[in-house]
Coordinates of C-alpha atoms in Angstrom, one line a residue:
X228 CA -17.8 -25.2 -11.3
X229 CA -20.1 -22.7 -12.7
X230 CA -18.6 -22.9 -16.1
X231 CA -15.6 -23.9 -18.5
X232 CA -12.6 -21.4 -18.4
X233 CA -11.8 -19.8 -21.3
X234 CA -9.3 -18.0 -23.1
X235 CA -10.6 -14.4 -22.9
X236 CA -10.9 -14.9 -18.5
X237 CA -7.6 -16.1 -18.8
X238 CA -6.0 -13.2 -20.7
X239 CA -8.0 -10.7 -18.8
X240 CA -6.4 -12.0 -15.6
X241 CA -2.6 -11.8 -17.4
X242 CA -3.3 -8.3 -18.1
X243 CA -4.0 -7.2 -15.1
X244 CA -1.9 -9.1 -12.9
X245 CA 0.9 -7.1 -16.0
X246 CA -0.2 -3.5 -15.6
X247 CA -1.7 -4.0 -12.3
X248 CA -5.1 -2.5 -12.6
X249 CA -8.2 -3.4 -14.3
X250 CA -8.2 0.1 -16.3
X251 CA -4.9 -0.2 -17.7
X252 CA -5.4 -4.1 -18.6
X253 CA -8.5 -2.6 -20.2
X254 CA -6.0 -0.7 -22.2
X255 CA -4.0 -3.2 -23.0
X256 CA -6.5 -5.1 -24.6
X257 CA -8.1 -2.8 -26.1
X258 CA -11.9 -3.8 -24.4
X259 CA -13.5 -1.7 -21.9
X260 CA -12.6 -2.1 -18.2
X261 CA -16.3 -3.3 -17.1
X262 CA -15.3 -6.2 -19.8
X263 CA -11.9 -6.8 -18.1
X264 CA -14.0 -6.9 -14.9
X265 CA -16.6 -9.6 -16.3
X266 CA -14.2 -11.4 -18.1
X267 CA -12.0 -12.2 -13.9
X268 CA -15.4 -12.9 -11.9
X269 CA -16.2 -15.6 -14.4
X270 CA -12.9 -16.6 -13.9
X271 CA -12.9 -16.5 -9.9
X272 CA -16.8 -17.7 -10.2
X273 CA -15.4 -21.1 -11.9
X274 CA -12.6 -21.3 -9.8
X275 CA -14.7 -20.9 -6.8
X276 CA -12.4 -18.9 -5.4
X277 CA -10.5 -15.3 -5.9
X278 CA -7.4 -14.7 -8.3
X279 CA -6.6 -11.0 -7.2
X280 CA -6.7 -9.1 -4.3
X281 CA -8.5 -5.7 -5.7
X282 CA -6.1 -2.4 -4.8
X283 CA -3.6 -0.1 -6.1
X284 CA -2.1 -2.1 -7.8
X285 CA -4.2 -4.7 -8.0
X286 CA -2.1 -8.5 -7.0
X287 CA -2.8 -11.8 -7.6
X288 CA -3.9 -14.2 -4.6
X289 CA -2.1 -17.4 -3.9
X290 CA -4.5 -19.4 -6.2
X291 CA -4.0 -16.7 -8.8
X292 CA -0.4 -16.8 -8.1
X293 CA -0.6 -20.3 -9.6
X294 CA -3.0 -19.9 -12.2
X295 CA -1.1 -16.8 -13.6
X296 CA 1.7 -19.3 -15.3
X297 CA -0.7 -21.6 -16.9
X298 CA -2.8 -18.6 -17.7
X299 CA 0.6 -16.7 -19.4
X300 CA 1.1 -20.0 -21.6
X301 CA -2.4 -20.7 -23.0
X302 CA -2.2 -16.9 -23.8
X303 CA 1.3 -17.4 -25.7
X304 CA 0.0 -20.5 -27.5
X305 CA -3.3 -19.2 -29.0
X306 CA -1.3 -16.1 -30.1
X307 CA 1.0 -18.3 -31.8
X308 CA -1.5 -20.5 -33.1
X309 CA -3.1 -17.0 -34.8
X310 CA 0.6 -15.9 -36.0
X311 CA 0.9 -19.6 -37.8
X312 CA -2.4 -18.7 -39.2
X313 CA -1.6 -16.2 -40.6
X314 CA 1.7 -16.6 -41.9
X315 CA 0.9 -16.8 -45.5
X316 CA 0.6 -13.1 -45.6
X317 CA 4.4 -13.2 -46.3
X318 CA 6.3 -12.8 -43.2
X319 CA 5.5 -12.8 -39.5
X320 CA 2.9 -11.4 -37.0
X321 CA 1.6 -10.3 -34.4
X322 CA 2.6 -8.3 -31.0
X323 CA 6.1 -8.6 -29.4
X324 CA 7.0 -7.7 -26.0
X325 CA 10.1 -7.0 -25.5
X326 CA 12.5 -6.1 -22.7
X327 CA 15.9 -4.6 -22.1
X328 CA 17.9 -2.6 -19.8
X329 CA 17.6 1.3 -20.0
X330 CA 20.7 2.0 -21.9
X331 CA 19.7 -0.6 -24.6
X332 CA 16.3 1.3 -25.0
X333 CA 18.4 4.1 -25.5
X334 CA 21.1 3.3 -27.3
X335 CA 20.3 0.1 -29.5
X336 CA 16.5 -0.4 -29.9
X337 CA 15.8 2.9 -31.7
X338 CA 17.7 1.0 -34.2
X339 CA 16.4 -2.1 -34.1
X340 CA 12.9 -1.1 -34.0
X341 CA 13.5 1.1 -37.4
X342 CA 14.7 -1.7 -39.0
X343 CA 11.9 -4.0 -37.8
X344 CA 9.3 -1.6 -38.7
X345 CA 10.8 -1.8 -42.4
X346 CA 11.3 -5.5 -42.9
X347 CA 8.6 -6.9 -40.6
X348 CA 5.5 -4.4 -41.0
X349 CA 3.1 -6.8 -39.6
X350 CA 4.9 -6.9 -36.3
X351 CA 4.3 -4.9 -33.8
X352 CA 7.0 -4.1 -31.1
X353 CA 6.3 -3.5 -27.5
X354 CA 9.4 -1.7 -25.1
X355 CA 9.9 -2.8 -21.5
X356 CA 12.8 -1.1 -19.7
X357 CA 13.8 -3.1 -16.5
X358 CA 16.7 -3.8 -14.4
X359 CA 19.5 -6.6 -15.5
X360 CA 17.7 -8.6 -12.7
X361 CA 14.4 -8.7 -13.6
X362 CA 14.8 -9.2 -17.7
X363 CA 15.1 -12.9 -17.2
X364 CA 12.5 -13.6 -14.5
X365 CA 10.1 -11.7 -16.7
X366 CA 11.2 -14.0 -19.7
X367 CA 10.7 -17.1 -18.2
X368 CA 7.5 -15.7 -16.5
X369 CA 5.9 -14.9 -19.7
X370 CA 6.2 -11.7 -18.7
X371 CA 7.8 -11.0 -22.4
X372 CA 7.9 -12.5 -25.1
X373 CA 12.0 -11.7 -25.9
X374 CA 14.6 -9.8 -24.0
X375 CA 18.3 -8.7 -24.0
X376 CA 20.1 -10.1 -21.6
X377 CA 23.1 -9.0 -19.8
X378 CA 25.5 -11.9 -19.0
X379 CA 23.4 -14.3 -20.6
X380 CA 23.7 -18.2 -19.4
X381 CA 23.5 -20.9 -21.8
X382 CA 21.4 -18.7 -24.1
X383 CA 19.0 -20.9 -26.3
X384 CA 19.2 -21.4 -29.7
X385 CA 18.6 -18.8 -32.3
X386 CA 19.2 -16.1 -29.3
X387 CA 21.6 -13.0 -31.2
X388 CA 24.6 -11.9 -29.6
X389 CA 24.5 -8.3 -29.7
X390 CA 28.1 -7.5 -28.7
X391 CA 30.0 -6.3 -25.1
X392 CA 29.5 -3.4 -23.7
X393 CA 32.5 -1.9 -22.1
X394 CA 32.5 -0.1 -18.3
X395 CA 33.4 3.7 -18.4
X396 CA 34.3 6.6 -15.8
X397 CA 31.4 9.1 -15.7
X398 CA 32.8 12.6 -15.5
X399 CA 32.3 15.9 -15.9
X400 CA 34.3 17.4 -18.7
X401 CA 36.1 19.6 -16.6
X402 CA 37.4 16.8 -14.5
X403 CA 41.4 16.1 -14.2
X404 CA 41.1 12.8 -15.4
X405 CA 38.6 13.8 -18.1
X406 CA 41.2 14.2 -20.8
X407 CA 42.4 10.6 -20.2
X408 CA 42.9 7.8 -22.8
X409 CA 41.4 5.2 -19.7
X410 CA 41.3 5.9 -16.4
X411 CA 42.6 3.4 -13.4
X412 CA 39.6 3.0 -11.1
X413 CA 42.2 3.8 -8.0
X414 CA 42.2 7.1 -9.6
X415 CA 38.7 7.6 -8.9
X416 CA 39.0 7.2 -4.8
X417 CA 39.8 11.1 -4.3
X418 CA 36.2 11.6 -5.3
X419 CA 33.2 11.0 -4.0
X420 CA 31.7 7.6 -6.1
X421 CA 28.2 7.4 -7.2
X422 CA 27.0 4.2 -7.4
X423 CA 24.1 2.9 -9.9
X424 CA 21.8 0.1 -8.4
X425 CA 20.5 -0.6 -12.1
X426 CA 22.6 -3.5 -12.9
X427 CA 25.9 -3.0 -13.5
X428 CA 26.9 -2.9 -9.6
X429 CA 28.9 -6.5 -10.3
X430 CA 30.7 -5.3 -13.0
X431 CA 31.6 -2.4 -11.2
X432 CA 33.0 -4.5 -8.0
X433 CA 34.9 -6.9 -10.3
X434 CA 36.9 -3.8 -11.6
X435 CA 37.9 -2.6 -8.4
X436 CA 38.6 -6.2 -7.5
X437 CA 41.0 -6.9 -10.1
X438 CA 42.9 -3.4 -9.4
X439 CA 42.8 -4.1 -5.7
X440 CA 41.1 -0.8 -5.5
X441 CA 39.2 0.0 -2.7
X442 CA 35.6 0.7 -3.4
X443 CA 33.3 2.4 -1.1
X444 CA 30.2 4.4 -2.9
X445 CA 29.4 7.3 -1.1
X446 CA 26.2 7.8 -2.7
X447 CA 23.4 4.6 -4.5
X448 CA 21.4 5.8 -6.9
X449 CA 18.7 3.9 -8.3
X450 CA 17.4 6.0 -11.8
X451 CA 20.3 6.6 -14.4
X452 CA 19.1 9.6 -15.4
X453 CA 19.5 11.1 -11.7
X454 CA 22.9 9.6 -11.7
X455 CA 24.1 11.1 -14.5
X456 CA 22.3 14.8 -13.1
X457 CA 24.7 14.5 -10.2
X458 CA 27.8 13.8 -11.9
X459 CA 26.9 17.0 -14.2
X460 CA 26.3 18.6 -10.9
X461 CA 29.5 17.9 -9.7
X462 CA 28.6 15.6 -7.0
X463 CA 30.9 13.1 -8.0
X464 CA 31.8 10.5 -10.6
X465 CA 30.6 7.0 -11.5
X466 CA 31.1 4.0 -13.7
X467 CA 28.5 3.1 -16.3
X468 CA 28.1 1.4 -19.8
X469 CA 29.4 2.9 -22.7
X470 CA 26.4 2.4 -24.1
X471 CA 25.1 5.4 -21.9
X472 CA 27.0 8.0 -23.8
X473 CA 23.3 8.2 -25.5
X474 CA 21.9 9.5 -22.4
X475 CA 24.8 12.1 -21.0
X476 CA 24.8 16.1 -21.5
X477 CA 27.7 18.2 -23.6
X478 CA 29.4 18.7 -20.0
X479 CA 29.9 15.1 -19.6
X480 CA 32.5 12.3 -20.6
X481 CA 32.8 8.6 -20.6
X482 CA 36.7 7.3 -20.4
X483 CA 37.5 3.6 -20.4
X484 CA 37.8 2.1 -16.9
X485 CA 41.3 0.1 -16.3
X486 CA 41.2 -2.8 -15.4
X487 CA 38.6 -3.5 -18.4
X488 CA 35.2 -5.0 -17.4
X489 CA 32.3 -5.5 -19.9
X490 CA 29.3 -7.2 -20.2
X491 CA 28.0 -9.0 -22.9
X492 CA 24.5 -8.5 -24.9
X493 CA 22.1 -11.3 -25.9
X494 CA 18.4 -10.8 -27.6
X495 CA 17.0 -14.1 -26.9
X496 CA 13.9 -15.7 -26.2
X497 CA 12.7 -17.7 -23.2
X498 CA 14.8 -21.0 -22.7
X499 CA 11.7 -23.2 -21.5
X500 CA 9.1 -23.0 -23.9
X501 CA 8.4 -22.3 -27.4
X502 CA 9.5 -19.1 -29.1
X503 CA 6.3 -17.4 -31.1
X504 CA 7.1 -17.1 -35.2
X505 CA 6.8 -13.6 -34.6
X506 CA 10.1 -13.7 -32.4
X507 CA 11.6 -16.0 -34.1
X508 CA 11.5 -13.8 -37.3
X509 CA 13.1 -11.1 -35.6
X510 CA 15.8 -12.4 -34.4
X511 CA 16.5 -14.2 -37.2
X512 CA 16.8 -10.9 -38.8
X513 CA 18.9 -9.3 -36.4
X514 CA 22.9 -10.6 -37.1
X515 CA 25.1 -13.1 -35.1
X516 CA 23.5 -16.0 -33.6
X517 CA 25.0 -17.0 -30.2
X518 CA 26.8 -20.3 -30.5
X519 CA 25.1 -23.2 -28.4

């Protein structure tokens, strides 16, 4: 090999292979892209061998593909060896990624964050939205550093239950059922359903299920913000968190579903390796710890 690997080669090729492209790891970092650049030929140089395939974006190659885990931890333990550091400063530090579903960013992190900011000022929070699905792949990837969980299994200890979210009807106001108390999802089969590919789809089935309803979407909709744009349209109706009440216009209304689904909330860290001090803080901050 041309030379050792170090830690800067190695967090270059996490940053990219996380935004990928070498301008917006660049970003990320805060160096300049030509250093990003550098930083992955030495890397591929003492490899003898390339980590990503350049393009838009830019991918990691088989060896990268198994370098990229190894890479994500050395990066998580130097930052954590910096937060321990640095600890006597009086509370914890350091950069937090963090991800949750869309109607969590909406509708429970700008309160979380606020409080954060005001208790932990030497932490700094990053947001990213994603789909149920991909929260805990990108948790145990390294991805993030923390995420909420929907459904969580076995969380870890010191992960924070952050309550159950309820399913709603989605309707406009002017809708028959709109003045409701709940709303029996059998009711809903005289319109045309709109269903939400974000996460909730199980949830969603297990209702219908239980009222041996019969559910056939008519139309699958992949952003929640379109979704609720064609319900205010008057294309049809749909089921969502109540959490998303956040998101809807005047014109719209969330009823509770019978039978009654929810899903439950979990901030957590990953379950397979150390949590940073800086996450660990947070948490511990939050409320209710998760029984184990």
């Amino acid at each position: 090999m041309a030379s050792e690997v170090n830690l800067a080669q190695l967090r270059a090729l996490v940053a990219v292979a996380d935004t990928g492209g070498f301008g917006a790891a660049a970003d990320e970092l805060g160096i300049s892209q030509s250093a990003v650049s550098h930083a992955v030929a030495a890397l591929e140089r003492s490899l003898g061998a390339p980590v990503l395939r350049r393009g838009t974006p830019c991918r990691p190659t088989p060896l990268g593909e198994q370098v990229l885990p190894h890479a994500r931890t050395a990066v998580a333990s130097a930052a954590a060896v910096r937060t321990i550091a640095t600890r006597h400063s009086g509370g914890p530090t350091g950069t937090v990624r963090l991800a949750a579903p869309t109607t969590v960013c909406q509708a429970l992190l700008p309160g979380l964050l606020r409080d954060w900011k005001a208790a932990y000022p030497q932490v700094t929070v990053r947001v990213f939205e994603g789909e149920d699905a991909e929260l805990a792949t990108w948790l145990e990837a390294g991805t993030v550093d923390a995420a909420v969980l929907v459904d969580a299994d076995r969380p870890p200890p010191g992960a924070v239950a952050l309550g159950a979210d309820s399913m709603h009807a989605l309707l406009r106001r002017d809708h028959p059922l709109a003045g409701q108390e709940t709303v029996h999802v059998g009711e809903l089969e005289d319109d045309d359903f709109l269903l939400s590919e974000g996460g909730c789809e199980r949830h969603i089935r297990e209702a219908y299920r239980r009222a041996g309803a019969r559910f056939a979407p008519r139309h699958r909709i992949r952003d929640l913000n379109t979704l609720i744009g064609m319900v205010h349209a008057g294309v049809g109706v749909s089921v969502m968190p109540a959490l998303a009440l956040t998101m809807l216009p005047p014109d719209c209304v969330l009823v509770p579903i019978r039978p009654a689904v929810h899903r439950t909330l979990t901030l957590t860290g990953p379950s397979h390796r150390p949590w940073s001090p800086a996450v660990t803080g947070l948490l511990a901050g939050v409320g209710t710890t998760v029984p184990v």
